[in-house]
């Protein structure tokens, strides 16, 4: 294998080494982490154009071929998520630097912001390692280990803020993630017992309906649904995301939830799609519908901004899952690629929203929505970023969310599934309600209270704006990522009876 | 015979651990349930690939179980330290509230 | 002979299940922890019965040897802070020691009934699935045996762990380091006040056992290449030595500087990453070791990983970062200065 | 079955009652101190007989050294811990059982 | 053949000893029961080493001997102690 082939390894190893060095050399931890984030962005760029040139690639780690060794694979969906993680990684690292410098100047407890920053960087780098490892890995047990890396580092990041509310949320998050990985592991054991092979490619070839596979898929899906906080099992997400530090909430809502969802997506559409009955897809659809409706209603009842955004994550995740029956019944690969498009759009928007919420909280000192009147006066860029991210959540035309919802609606109407179409539209109405409720506070209501003086926070506002504009840009240049998804079809043709768009 | 026995025991241990993790209120007992659950899964994994008649040993499940044991001890340790810190934070809160109430009584 | 072995298995399986059930039902948390320690002991016997000596050693060293003391230390920290010293024994033979979270008498509320019913039918479903799965496929035993020669070690489990699936083990060592970083990020090591004079018997026993434990740990790490043993089991035994030092107050953790500890913690993963990079440079594939040097390289890797695993597990037992590291003091109004520079 | 193996089996058979006595003692005795006494019986004598029996049944000297090392280790470690527990029990105010 | 019978008998004594954990009045009784099971487990391992002719079990028995004492010493020094009182007061 040529030396140039080793680019596939860089997205996992750059953050890994950065985590080690950041834990050792604490003073330079920001620069090491930023360098690693940029390096993995570069590596992902190289991987994307190599993928467009000569299609999916596989890389046997340690030189041992799949049945024995582990191999890393790049295909369409994996690359979309890798690009998303790399871009979000650079954005969140910049925002975190600004966030911590501001907190260190005005600490609530002397020494606490230093502790938080010193331990944020190694944990954040390990989180990136786990995410990139999950997207690249082609071995079902290795996916379990990456899930654990993501779960433990997410719980550690959630517990970083030290308040007792966030400690309780972090402990519950850790136990839920333990429960999820254990049931996923039991699914892996059933797969190994029925097929005797761990590699995803070989499993895909050997996928035949057997009782063991149904049990394995049920256990794995329940575990991953628990970790992705889909409707009935979302109780742990709002407190964990709302009580964490601002950059940590952005990481949790934007990237961590997408990691376990991507694994669910790969299992359902890539590996075991011929094995699963139609009823299973409809069950997933109903879970998604429940998440959209129930989450949307809950969002309207929240009084705190960060809790509002956390509950909106619960409702938006419903969109990702409601696409399962559409993609299966509709037959066209449109709904299927819309899922990942929606995931990346939602990630950028949610990261921008949590960043702006963090900036508002730093300046206003609280995040009660009722008292946030007139933030526009002294934080214009942040308010605009929040509004732009809201546009993507609602799904108004220029944004990526619009493209994804449009493709889902078309598939639903083509497949005559009126129920899912109605739920999709209802979700958009609920999203409009809760976005404009906050935007009204930020923009429209004239500030009647004294304006807070301190404004200079350069590194805090621009990353939020960039991520919000990215989610809008995603809609404008939709064909490129969609071409990436279409080019990467390994098995989709087998699954989709109808032709592509 | 031993394969069936240990597989069934492993699954029952998984279910016991699951029940404990969901039902018991004390954080320590939840973590104990988590450990019993992972022990059950590993027992089932090795039992699934143990063939008493041919007697040869499949090394891959053993490597998986080793990785699983190390990962589960790491999660247990983190959960224990978290629940200790949680208890400490709760006590500090209680002590502060008691002090404030005492000041209010002294104030009246 | 067969009859006796199946009898042994049956008794072992039933005791395991009884212990797990007692673990749930016992009202007192301390009793549950002791049941958990016995559960770990019997699990090691179960692994032995299934011809998996490596796993038995790991379960004994990590599952019982370290998790038991972890739980005991955590219980004391939680109960002591709960303002009720549950361990205090009245004169005479003492009576049942309840704990702060006295498990309320299990009145079977309807919710509890549904949860029990659901878990029972889950168990039935799983067991039914297991019973109808046909003969298990051969698995990967022959591939492992086939390429054992080039792996540089002749213990199949270590070969799979370090060479064939080395990427898994690298991520797993990172999970351990992640656990250590998390424990350090949450609190300082909660240490009981130093006891004026520890009992001479304790000191003599620890002084006698310590070299022996380190010897056994090193022996297990070295032996990993040939028989049962390896970085994890050896590391766990080394951590037992460190825990003994921590207990008998030879090592006074609050006084330790954090940099050497951090170096020790990251030694194993660092060597692993360097080896992976070395694999790319020399063999143009990640983690691929040249066949003739595979043996010694793996041994060096195991030694480094064993050392850092020992330190990590001892850091888990200590339960936090050294006291001198990143102190946090309540904000005193006008103190605008930067936080005290940590060591 | 050579002579040393027979003697070995006899030694193992001789060690078993001590383990039984350890357990029965732990169940029957009235207080912690007498139970400690019964418990260490199982360690040193029961295990000692067992190890002598097993040593006789093997011809590899390395295994014999390991077995003796195990026995010495168990002796020192369990006696030290029993002393510590007894000392702590006294300190905690648990009075030994007296026949009144 | 004899070895497996001895192992079974020792396992019976371990199971018998569990009653002490259930009813053990003081905390120390339970801990000492765990200590006894450490030694009996070690004995079972040694006998099984000959019964199933797996010489690796002797290394496991070696680790067992350390771990039972580790748990007991942690119990004495970190669980069952009172603040400030020295060991030999």
JSON list of N, CA, C and O in Angstrom, two decimals, chain B residues 2 6 11 20 23 26 29 32 35-36 42-43 46 50-51 62 65-67 70 74 77 84-85 87 91, chain C residues 9 23-24 26-27 29 36 47 51 55 58 67 77 81 101 112 122 130 138 157 172 175-176 187 316:
[
{"chain": "B", "resi": 2, "resn": "UNK", "atom": "N", "xyz": [-22.32, -27.77, 28.43]},
{"chain": "B", "resi": 2, "resn": "UNK", "atom": "CA", "xyz": [-21.82, -26.57, 29.14]},
{"chain": "B", "resi": 2, "resn": "UNK", "atom": "C", "xyz": [-22.12, -25.32, 28.32]},
{"chain": "B", "resi": 2, "resn": "UNK", "atom": "O", "xyz": [-22.41, -24.26, 28.86]},
{"chain": "B", "resi": 6, "resn": "UNK", "atom": "N", "xyz": [-23.95, -22.22, 30.14]},
{"chain": "B", "resi": 6, "resn": "UNK", "atom": "CA", "xyz": [-23.33, -20.90, 30.37]},
{"chain": "B", "resi": 6, "resn": "UNK", "atom": "C", "xyz": [-23.97, -19.82, 29.51]},
{"chain": "B", "resi": 6, "resn": "UNK", "atom": "O", "xyz": [-24.09, -18.66, 29.93]},
{"chain": "B", "resi": 11, "resn": "UNK", "atom": "N", "xyz": [-27.13, -14.89, 29.70]},
{"chain": "B", "resi": 11, "resn": "UNK", "atom": "CA", "xyz": [-28.29, -14.06, 29.35]},
{"chain": "B", "resi": 11, "resn": "UNK", "atom": "C", "xyz": [-29.07, -13.66, 30.60]},
{"chain": "B", "resi": 11, "resn": "UNK", "atom": "O", "xyz": [-29.51, -12.51, 30.73]},
{"chain": "B", "resi": 20, "resn": "UNK", "atom": "N", "xyz": [-31.48, -4.35, 37.53]},
{"chain": "B", "resi": 20, "resn": "UNK", "atom": "CA", "xyz": [-30.90, -3.56, 38.63]},
{"chain": "B", "resi": 20, "resn": "UNK", "atom": "C", "xyz": [-30.62, -2.14, 38.16]},
{"chain": "B", "resi": 20, "resn": "UNK", "atom": "O", "xyz": [-30.93, -1.16, 38.85]},
{"chain": "B", "resi": 23, "resn": "UNK", "atom": "N", "xyz": [-34.04, -0.31, 38.05]},
{"chain": "B", "resi": 23, "resn": "UNK", "atom": "CA", "xyz": [-34.96, -0.19, 39.19]},
{"chain": "B", "resi": 23, "resn": "UNK", "atom": "C", "xyz": [-34.28, 0.43, 40.41]},
{"chain": "B", "resi": 23, "resn": "UNK", "atom": "O", "xyz": [-34.86, 1.30, 41.06]},
{"chain": "B", "resi": 26, "resn": "UNK", "atom": "N", "xyz": [-30.16, 3.55, 44.36]},
{"chain": "B", "resi": 26, "resn": "UNK", "atom": "CA", "xyz": [-28.83, 3.98, 44.82]},
{"chain": "B", "resi": 26, "resn": "UNK", "atom": "C", "xyz": [-27.84, 3.94, 43.66]},
{"chain": "B", "resi": 26, "resn": "UNK", "atom": "O", "xyz": [-27.77, 2.94, 42.94]},
{"chain": "B", "resi": 29, "resn": "UNK", "atom": "N", "xyz": [-25.57, 0.87, 43.42]},
{"chain": "B", "resi": 29, "resn": "UNK", "atom": "CA", "xyz": [-26.21, -0.39, 43.01]},
{"chain": "B", "resi": 29, "resn": "UNK", "atom": "C", "xyz": [-26.45, -0.38, 41.50]},
{"chain": "B", "resi": 29, "resn": "UNK", "atom": "O", "xyz": [-26.36, -1.41, 40.83]},
{"chain": "B", "resi": 32, "resn": "UNK", "atom": "N", "xyz": [-23.24, -1.45, 40.07]},
{"chain": "B", "resi": 32, "resn": "UNK", "atom": "CA", "xyz": [-23.08, -2.90, 40.26]},
{"chain": "B", "resi": 32, "resn": "UNK", "atom": "C", "xyz": [-23.88, -3.64, 39.20]},
{"chain": "B", "resi": 32, "resn": "UNK", "atom": "O", "xyz": [-23.39, -4.58, 38.57]},
{"chain": "B", "resi": 35, "resn": "UNK", "atom": "N", "xyz": [-22.10, -3.70, 35.98]},
{"chain": "B", "resi": 35, "resn": "UNK", "atom": "CA", "xyz": [-21.00, -4.68, 35.93]},
{"chain": "B", "resi": 35, "resn": "UNK", "atom": "C", "xyz": [-21.54, -6.09, 35.73]},
{"chain": "B", "resi": 35, "resn": "UNK", "atom": "O", "xyz": [-20.99, -6.87, 34.92]},
{"chain": "B", "resi": 36, "resn": "UNK", "atom": "N", "xyz": [-22.62, -6.41, 36.46]},
{"chain": "B", "resi": 36, "resn": "UNK", "atom": "CA", "xyz": [-23.18, -7.76, 36.30]},
{"chain": "B", "resi": 36, "resn": "UNK", "atom": "C", "xyz": [-23.65, -7.95, 34.86]},
{"chain": "B", "resi": 36, "resn": "UNK", "atom": "O", "xyz": [-23.42, -8.99, 34.23]},
{"chain": "B", "resi": 42, "resn": "UNK", "atom": "N", "xyz": [-20.33, -11.06, 28.43]},
{"chain": "B", "resi": 42, "resn": "UNK", "atom": "CA", "xyz": [-19.06, -11.72, 28.07]},
{"chain": "B", "resi": 42, "resn": "UNK", "atom": "C", "xyz": [-19.17, -13.23, 28.26]},
{"chain": "B", "resi": 42, "resn": "UNK", "atom": "O", "xyz": [-18.66, -14.01, 27.45]},
{"chain": "B", "resi": 43, "resn": "UNK", "atom": "N", "xyz": [-19.88, -13.63, 29.33]},
{"chain": "B", "resi": 43, "resn": "UNK", "atom": "CA", "xyz": [-20.07, -15.09, 29.54]},
{"chain": "B", "resi": 43, "resn": "UNK", "atom": "C", "xyz": [-20.78, -15.68, 28.32]},
{"chain": "B", "resi": 43, "resn": "UNK", "atom": "O", "xyz": [-20.38, -16.72, 27.79]},
{"chain": "B", "resi": 46, "resn": "UNK", "atom": "N", "xyz": [-18.29, -15.86, 25.20]},
{"chain": "B", "resi": 46, "resn": "UNK", "atom": "CA", "xyz": [-17.31, -16.96, 25.17]},
{"chain": "B", "resi": 46, "resn": "UNK", "atom": "C", "xyz": [-18.04, -18.30, 25.12]},
{"chain": "B", "resi": 46, "resn": "UNK", "atom": "O", "xyz": [-17.61, -19.21, 24.41]},
{"chain": "B", "resi": 50, "resn": "UNK", "atom": "N", "xyz": [-17.43, -21.52, 22.51]},
{"chain": "B", "resi": 50, "resn": "UNK", "atom": "CA", "xyz": [-16.67, -22.59, 23.19]},
{"chain": "B", "resi": 50, "resn": "UNK", "atom": "C", "xyz": [-17.19, -23.92, 22.68]},
{"chain": "B", "resi": 50, "resn": "UNK", "atom": "O", "xyz": [-18.38, -24.19, 22.78]},
{"chain": "B", "resi": 51, "resn": "UNK", "atom": "N", "xyz": [-16.32, -24.73, 22.10]},
{"chain": "B", "resi": 51, "resn": "UNK", "atom": "CA", "xyz": [-16.77, -26.04, 21.61]},
{"chain": "B", "resi": 51, "resn": "UNK", "atom": "C", "xyz": [-16.08, -27.10, 22.43]},
{"chain": "B", "resi": 51, "resn": "UNK", "atom": "O", "xyz": [-14.86, -27.29, 22.29]},
{"chain": "B", "resi": 62, "resn": "UNK", "atom": "N", "xyz": [-12.09, -14.18, 23.06]},
{"chain": "B", "resi": 62, "resn": "UNK", "atom": "CA", "xyz": [-11.37, -13.88, 24.32]},
{"chain": "B", "resi": 62, "resn": "UNK", "atom": "C", "xyz": [-10.76, -12.48, 24.25]},
{"chain": "B", "resi": 62, "resn": "UNK", "atom": "O", "xyz": [-10.82, -11.73, 25.23]},
{"chain": "B", "resi": 65, "resn": "UNK", "atom": "N", "xyz": [-13.50, -10.08, 24.90]},
{"chain": "B", "resi": 65, "resn": "UNK", "atom": "CA", "xyz": [-13.92, -10.02, 26.31]},
{"chain": "B", "resi": 65, "resn": "UNK", "atom": "C", "xyz": [-12.89, -9.24, 27.12]},
{"chain": "B", "resi": 65, "resn": "UNK", "atom": "O", "xyz": [-13.24, -8.43, 27.99]},
{"chain": "B", "resi": 66, "resn": "UNK", "atom": "N", "xyz": [-11.59, -9.44, 26.78]},
{"chain": "B", "resi": 66, "resn": "UNK", "atom": "CA", "xyz": [-10.56, -8.69, 27.53]},
{"chain": "B", "resi": 66, "resn": "UNK", "atom": "C", "xyz": [-10.78, -7.19, 27.33]},
{"chain": "B", "resi": 66, "resn": "UNK", "atom": "O", "xyz": [-10.81, -6.41, 28.29]},
{"chain": "B", "resi": 67, "resn": "UNK", "atom": "N", "xyz": [-10.99, -6.81, 26.04]},
{"chain": "B", "resi": 67, "resn": "UNK", "atom": "CA", "xyz": [-11.24, -5.38, 25.80]},
{"chain": "B", "resi": 67, "resn": "UNK", "atom": "C", "xyz": [-12.47, -4.92, 26.57]},
{"chain": "B", "resi": 67, "resn": "UNK", "atom": "O", "xyz": [-12.48, -3.86, 27.20]},
{"chain": "B", "resi": 70, "resn": "UNK", "atom": "N", "xyz": [-11.85, -4.41, 30.36]},
{"chain": "B", "resi": 70, "resn": "UNK", "atom": "CA", "xyz": [-11.07, -3.19, 30.66]},
{"chain": "B", "resi": 70, "resn": "UNK", "atom": "C", "xyz": [-11.98, -1.96, 30.48]},
{"chain": "B", "resi": 70, "resn": "UNK", "atom": "O", "xyz": [-12.01, -1.06, 31.33]},
{"chain": "B", "resi": 74, "resn": "UNK", "atom": "N", "xyz": [-13.25, 0.78, 33.37]},
{"chain": "B", "resi": 74, "resn": "UNK", "atom": "CA", "xyz": [-13.03, 2.23, 33.23]},
{"chain": "B", "resi": 74, "resn": "UNK", "atom": "C", "xyz": [-14.34, 2.98, 33.46]},
{"chain": "B", "resi": 74, "resn": "UNK", "atom": "O", "xyz": [-14.38, 3.96, 34.21]},
{"chain": "B", "resi": 77, "resn": "UNK", "atom": "N", "xyz": [-15.25, 3.00, 37.14]},
{"chain": "B", "resi": 77, "resn": "UNK", "atom": "CA", "xyz": [-14.45, 3.94, 37.96]},
{"chain": "B", "resi": 77, "resn": "UNK", "atom": "C", "xyz": [-14.97, 5.36, 37.75]},
{"chain": "B", "resi": 77, "resn": "UNK", "atom": "O", "xyz": [-15.18, 6.11, 38.72]},
{"chain": "B", "resi": 84, "resn": "UNK", "atom": "N", "xyz": [-19.54, 10.00, 43.74]},
{"chain": "B", "resi": 84, "resn": "UNK", "atom": "CA", "xyz": [-18.95, 10.55, 44.97]},
{"chain": "B", "resi": 84, "resn": "UNK", "atom": "C", "xyz": [-18.98, 12.08, 44.91]},
{"chain": "B", "resi": 84, "resn": "UNK", "atom": "O", "xyz": [-19.41, 12.74, 45.86]},
{"chain": "B", "resi": 85, "resn": "UNK", "atom": "N", "xyz": [-18.53, 12.63, 43.78]},
{"chain": "B", "resi": 85, "resn": "UNK", "atom": "CA", "xyz": [-18.49, 14.09, 43.64]},
{"chain": "B", "resi": 85, "resn": "UNK", "atom": "C", "xyz": [-19.90, 14.67, 43.74]},
{"chain": "B", "resi": 85, "resn": "UNK", "atom": "O", "xyz": [-20.14, 15.72, 44.35]},
{"chain": "B", "resi": 87, "resn": "UNK", "atom": "N", "xyz": [-22.39, 13.41, 45.46]},
{"chain": "B", "resi": 87, "resn": "UNK", "atom": "CA", "xyz": [-22.78, 13.41, 46.87]},
{"chain": "B", "resi": 87, "resn": "UNK", "atom": "C", "xyz": [-22.13, 14.59, 47.59]},
{"chain": "B", "resi": 87, "resn": "UNK", "atom": "O", "xyz": [-22.77, 15.31, 48.37]},
{"chain": "B", "resi": 91, "resn": "UNK", "atom": "N", "xyz": [-24.02, 17.65, 49.41]},
{"chain": "B", "resi": 91, "resn": "UNK", "atom": "CA", "xyz": [-23.84, 17.98, 50.83]},
{"chain": "B", "resi": 91, "resn": "UNK", "atom": "C", "xyz": [-23.43, 19.43, 51.00]},
{"chain": "B", "resi": 91, "resn": "UNK", "atom": "O", "xyz": [-23.92, 20.12, 51.89]},
{"chain": "C", "resi": 9, "resn": "UNK", "atom": "N", "xyz": [-20.22, -27.35, 36.85]},
{"chain": "C", "resi": 9, "resn": "UNK", "atom": "CA", "xyz": [-20.76, -26.22, 36.08]},
{"chain": "C", "resi": 9, "resn": "UNK", "atom": "C", "xyz": [-22.14, -25.82, 36.60]},
{"chain": "C", "resi": 9, "resn": "UNK", "atom": "O", "xyz": [-22.43, -24.64, 36.78]},
{"chain": "C", "resi": 23, "resn": "UNK", "atom": "N", "xyz": [-27.49, -9.69, 44.92]},
{"chain": "C", "resi": 23, "resn": "UNK", "atom": "CA", "xyz": [-26.92, -8.36, 44.68]},
{"chain": "C", "resi": 23, "resn": "UNK", "atom": "C", "xyz": [-28.05, -7.34, 44.55]},
{"chain": "C", "resi": 23, "resn": "UNK", "atom": "O", "xyz": [-27.97, -6.22, 45.03]},
{"chain": "C", "resi": 24, "resn": "UNK", "atom": "N", "xyz": [-29.14, -7.77, 43.91]},
{"chain": "C", "resi": 24, "resn": "UNK", "atom": "CA", "xyz": [-30.26, -6.85, 43.68]},
{"chain": "C", "resi": 24, "resn": "UNK", "atom": "C", "xyz": [-31.05, -6.61, 44.95]},
{"chain": "C", "resi": 24, "resn": "UNK", "atom": "O", "xyz": [-31.40, -5.50, 45.30]},
{"chain": "C", "resi": 26, "resn": "UNK", "atom": "N", "xyz": [-30.49, -7.36, 48.19]},
{"chain": "C", "resi": 26, "resn": "UNK", "atom": "CA", "xyz": [-30.04, -7.13, 49.58]},
{"chain": "C", "resi": 26, "resn": "UNK", "atom": "C", "xyz": [-30.24, -5.65, 49.92]},
{"chain": "C", "resi": 26, "resn": "UNK", "atom": "O", "xyz": [-29.92, -4.77, 49.13]},
{"chain": "C", "resi": 27, "resn": "UNK", "atom": "N", "xyz": [-30.74, -5.42, 51.11]},
{"chain": "C", "resi": 27, "resn": "UNK", "atom": "CA", "xyz": [-31.07, -4.03, 51.49]},
{"chain": "C", "resi": 27, "resn": "UNK", "atom": "C", "xyz": [-29.79, -3.21, 51.69]},
{"chain": "C", "resi": 27, "resn": "UNK", "atom": "O", "xyz": [-29.73, -2.05, 51.35]},
{"chain": "C", "resi": 29, "resn": "UNK", "atom": "N", "xyz": [-26.07, -1.86, 51.10]},
{"chain": "C", "resi": 29, "resn": "UNK", "atom": "CA", "xyz": [-25.16, -1.73, 49.95]},
{"chain": "C", "resi": 29, "resn": "UNK", "atom": "C", "xyz": [-23.86, -2.48, 50.20]},
{"chain": "C", "resi": 29, "resn": "UNK", "atom": "O", "xyz": [-23.31, -3.12, 49.30]},
{"chain": "C", "resi": 36, "resn": "UNK", "atom": "N", "xyz": [-20.78, -8.87, 45.28]},
{"chain": "C", "resi": 36, "resn": "UNK", "atom": "CA", "xyz": [-20.16, -8.61, 43.97]},
{"chain": "C", "resi": 36, "resn": "UNK", "atom": "C", "xyz": [-18.75, -9.17, 43.93]},
{"chain": "C", "resi": 36, "resn": "UNK", "atom": "O", "xyz": [-18.33, -9.74, 42.92]},
{"chain": "C", "resi": 47, "resn": "UNK", "atom": "N", "xyz": [-14.77, -18.76, 33.79]},
{"chain": "C", "resi": 47, "resn": "UNK", "atom": "CA", "xyz": [-13.87, -18.60, 32.62]},
{"chain": "C", "resi": 47, "resn": "UNK", "atom": "C", "xyz": [-12.91, -19.78, 32.55]},
{"chain": "C", "resi": 47, "resn": "UNK", "atom": "O", "xyz": [-12.60, -20.27, 31.45]},
{"chain": "C", "resi": 51, "resn": "UNK", "atom": "N", "xyz": [-12.16, -22.96, 29.37]},
{"chain": "C", "resi": 51, "resn": "UNK", "atom": "CA", "xyz": [-10.83, -22.98, 28.72]},
{"chain": "C", "resi": 51, "resn": "UNK", "atom": "C", "xyz": [-10.43, -21.61, 28.23]},
{"chain": "C", "resi": 51, "resn": "UNK", "atom": "O", "xyz": [-9.95, -21.45, 27.10]},
{"chain": "C", "resi": 55, "resn": "UNK", "atom": "N", "xyz": [-8.82, -14.79, 30.06]},
{"chain": "C", "resi": 55, "resn": "UNK", "atom": "CA", "xyz": [-9.95, -14.00, 30.55]},
{"chain": "C", "resi": 55, "resn": "UNK", "atom": "C", "xyz": [-10.12, -14.21, 32.05]},
{"chain": "C", "resi": 55, "resn": "UNK", "atom": "O", "xyz": [-10.40, -13.27, 32.80]},
{"chain": "C", "resi": 58, "resn": "UNK", "atom": "N", "xyz": [-7.73, -12.01, 33.73]},
{"chain": "C", "resi": 58, "resn": "UNK", "atom": "CA", "xyz": [-8.15, -10.59, 33.66]},
{"chain": "C", "resi": 58, "resn": "UNK", "atom": "C", "xyz": [-9.32, -10.35, 34.62]},
{"chain": "C", "resi": 58, "resn": "UNK", "atom": "O", "xyz": [-9.34, -9.38, 35.37]},
{"chain": "C", "resi": 67, "resn": "UNK", "atom": "N", "xyz": [-11.96, -3.89, 41.18]},
{"chain": "C", "resi": 67, "resn": "UNK", "atom": "CA", "xyz": [-13.29, -3.28, 41.25]},
{"chain": "C", "resi": 67, "resn": "UNK", "atom": "C", "xyz": [-13.84, -3.37, 42.68]},
{"chain": "C", "resi": 67, "resn": "UNK", "atom": "O", "xyz": [-14.52, -2.46, 43.14]},
{"chain": "C", "resi": 77, "resn": "UNK", "atom": "N", "xyz": [-16.76, 6.87, 50.89]},
{"chain": "C", "resi": 77, "resn": "UNK", "atom": "CA", "xyz": [-16.81, 8.32, 50.59]},
{"chain": "C", "resi": 77, "resn": "UNK", "atom": "C", "xyz": [-18.25, 8.79, 50.49]},
{"chain": "C", "resi": 77, "resn": "UNK", "atom": "O", "xyz": [-18.61, 9.87, 50.94]},
{"chain": "C", "resi": 81, "resn": "UNK", "atom": "N", "xyz": [-19.94, 11.03, 53.62]},
{"chain": "C", "resi": 81, "resn": "UNK", "atom": "CA", "xyz": [-20.42, 12.38, 53.31]},
{"chain": "C", "resi": 81, "resn": "UNK", "atom": "C", "xyz": [-21.91, 12.49, 53.61]},
{"chain": "C", "resi": 81, "resn": "UNK", "atom": "O", "xyz": [-22.44, 13.54, 53.83]},
{"chain": "C", "resi": 101, "resn": "UNK", "atom": "N", "xyz": [-29.39, 5.27, 51.71]},
{"chain": "C", "resi": 101, "resn": "UNK", "atom": "CA", "xyz": [-30.46, 4.98, 50.74]},
{"chain": "C", "resi": 101, "resn": "UNK", "atom": "C", "xyz": [-31.05, 3.61, 51.07]},
{"chain": "C", "resi": 101, "resn": "UNK", "atom": "O", "xyz": [-30.95, 2.68, 50.31]},
{"chain": "C", "resi": 112, "resn": "UNK", "atom": "N", "xyz": [-43.25, -1.18, 39.02]},
{"chain": "C", "resi": 112, "resn": "UNK", "atom": "CA", "xyz": [-42.26, -2.24, 39.22]},
{"chain": "C", "resi": 112, "resn": "UNK", "atom": "C", "xyz": [-42.74, -3.53, 38.57]},
{"chain": "C", "resi": 112, "resn": "UNK", "atom": "O", "xyz": [-41.97, -4.26, 37.95]},
{"chain": "C", "resi": 122, "resn": "UNK", "atom": "N", "xyz": [-38.28, -10.36, 28.09]},
{"chain": "C", "resi": 122, "resn": "UNK", "atom": "CA", "xyz": [-37.02, -10.16, 27.33]},
{"chain": "C", "resi": 122, "resn": "UNK", "atom": "C", "xyz": [-36.11, -11.36, 27.52]},
{"chain": "C", "resi": 122, "resn": "UNK", "atom": "O", "xyz": [-35.55, -11.91, 26.56]},
{"chain": "C", "resi": 130, "resn": "UNK", "atom": "N", "xyz": [-31.52, -18.01, 21.52]},
{"chain": "C", "resi": 130, "resn": "UNK", "atom": "CA", "xyz": [-30.24, -18.75, 21.62]},
{"chain": "C", "resi": 130, "resn": "UNK", "atom": "C", "xyz": [-30.47, -20.22, 21.34]},
{"chain": "C", "resi": 130, "resn": "UNK", "atom": "O", "xyz": [-29.72, -20.85, 20.59]},
{"chain": "C", "resi": 138, "resn": "UNK", "atom": "N", "xyz": [-17.67, -21.96, 12.74]},
{"chain": "C", "resi": 138, "resn": "UNK", "atom": "CA", "xyz": [-16.32, -22.19, 13.31]},
{"chain": "C", "resi": 138, "resn": "UNK", "atom": "C", "xyz": [-15.68, -20.91, 13.84]},
{"chain": "C", "resi": 138, "resn": "UNK", "atom": "O", "xyz": [-14.78, -20.95, 14.64]},
{"chain": "C", "resi": 157, "resn": "UNK", "atom": "N", "xyz": [-4.24, -15.41, 22.04]},
{"chain": "C", "resi": 157, "resn": "UNK", "atom": "CA", "xyz": [-5.04, -14.25, 22.49]},
{"chain": "C", "resi": 157, "resn": "UNK", "atom": "C", "xyz": [-4.20, -12.98, 22.39]},
{"chain": "C", "resi": 157, "resn": "UNK", "atom": "O", "xyz": [-4.64, -11.95, 21.88]},
{"chain": "C", "resi": 172, "resn": "UNK", "atom": "N", "xyz": [-8.69, 0.99, 22.97]},
{"chain": "C", "resi": 172, "resn": "UNK", "atom": "CA", "xyz": [-9.04, 0.60, 24.34]},
{"chain": "C", "resi": 172, "resn": "UNK", "atom": "C", "xyz": [-8.09, 1.22, 25.35]},
{"chain": "C", "resi": 172, "resn": "UNK", "atom": "O", "xyz": [-8.52, 1.70, 26.41]},
{"chain": "C", "resi": 175, "resn": "UNK", "atom": "N", "xyz": [-9.23, 4.52, 25.84]},
{"chain": "C", "resi": 175, "resn": "UNK", "atom": "CA", "xyz": [-10.39, 4.61, 26.73]},
{"chain": "C", "resi": 175, "resn": "UNK", "atom": "C", "xyz": [-9.93, 4.66, 28.18]},
{"chain": "C", "resi": 175, "resn": "UNK", "atom": "O", "xyz": [-10.43, 5.44, 29.00]},
{"chain": "C", "resi": 176, "resn": "UNK", "atom": "N", "xyz": [-8.90, 3.83, 28.50]},
{"chain": "C", "resi": 176, "resn": "UNK", "atom": "CA", "xyz": [-8.39, 3.86, 29.88]},
{"chain": "C", "resi": 176, "resn": "UNK", "atom": "C", "xyz": [-7.82, 5.24, 30.21]},
{"chain": "C", "resi": 176, "resn": "UNK", "atom": "O", "xyz": [-8.13, 5.83, 31.24]},
{"chain": "C", "resi": 187, "resn": "UNK", "atom": "N", "xyz": [-12.57, 15.67, 40.24]},
{"chain": "C", "resi": 187, "resn": "UNK", "atom": "CA", "xyz": [-12.30, 16.17, 41.62]},
{"chain": "C", "resi": 187, "resn": "UNK", "atom": "C", "xyz": [-10.82, 16.01, 41.95]},
{"chain": "C", "resi": 187, "resn": "UNK", "atom": "O", "xyz": [-10.07, 15.39, 41.21]},
{"chain": "C", "resi": 316, "resn": "UNK", "atom": "N", "xyz": [-7.61, 5.45, 39.30]},
{"chain": "C", "resi": 316, "resn": "UNK", "atom": "CA", "xyz": [-9.05, 5.23, 39.55]},
{"chain": "C", "resi": 316, "resn": "UNK", "atom": "C", "xyz": [-9.29, 5.04, 41.04]},
{"chain": "C", "resi": 316, "resn": "UNK", "atom": "O", "xyz": [-10.24, 5.59, 41.61]}
]
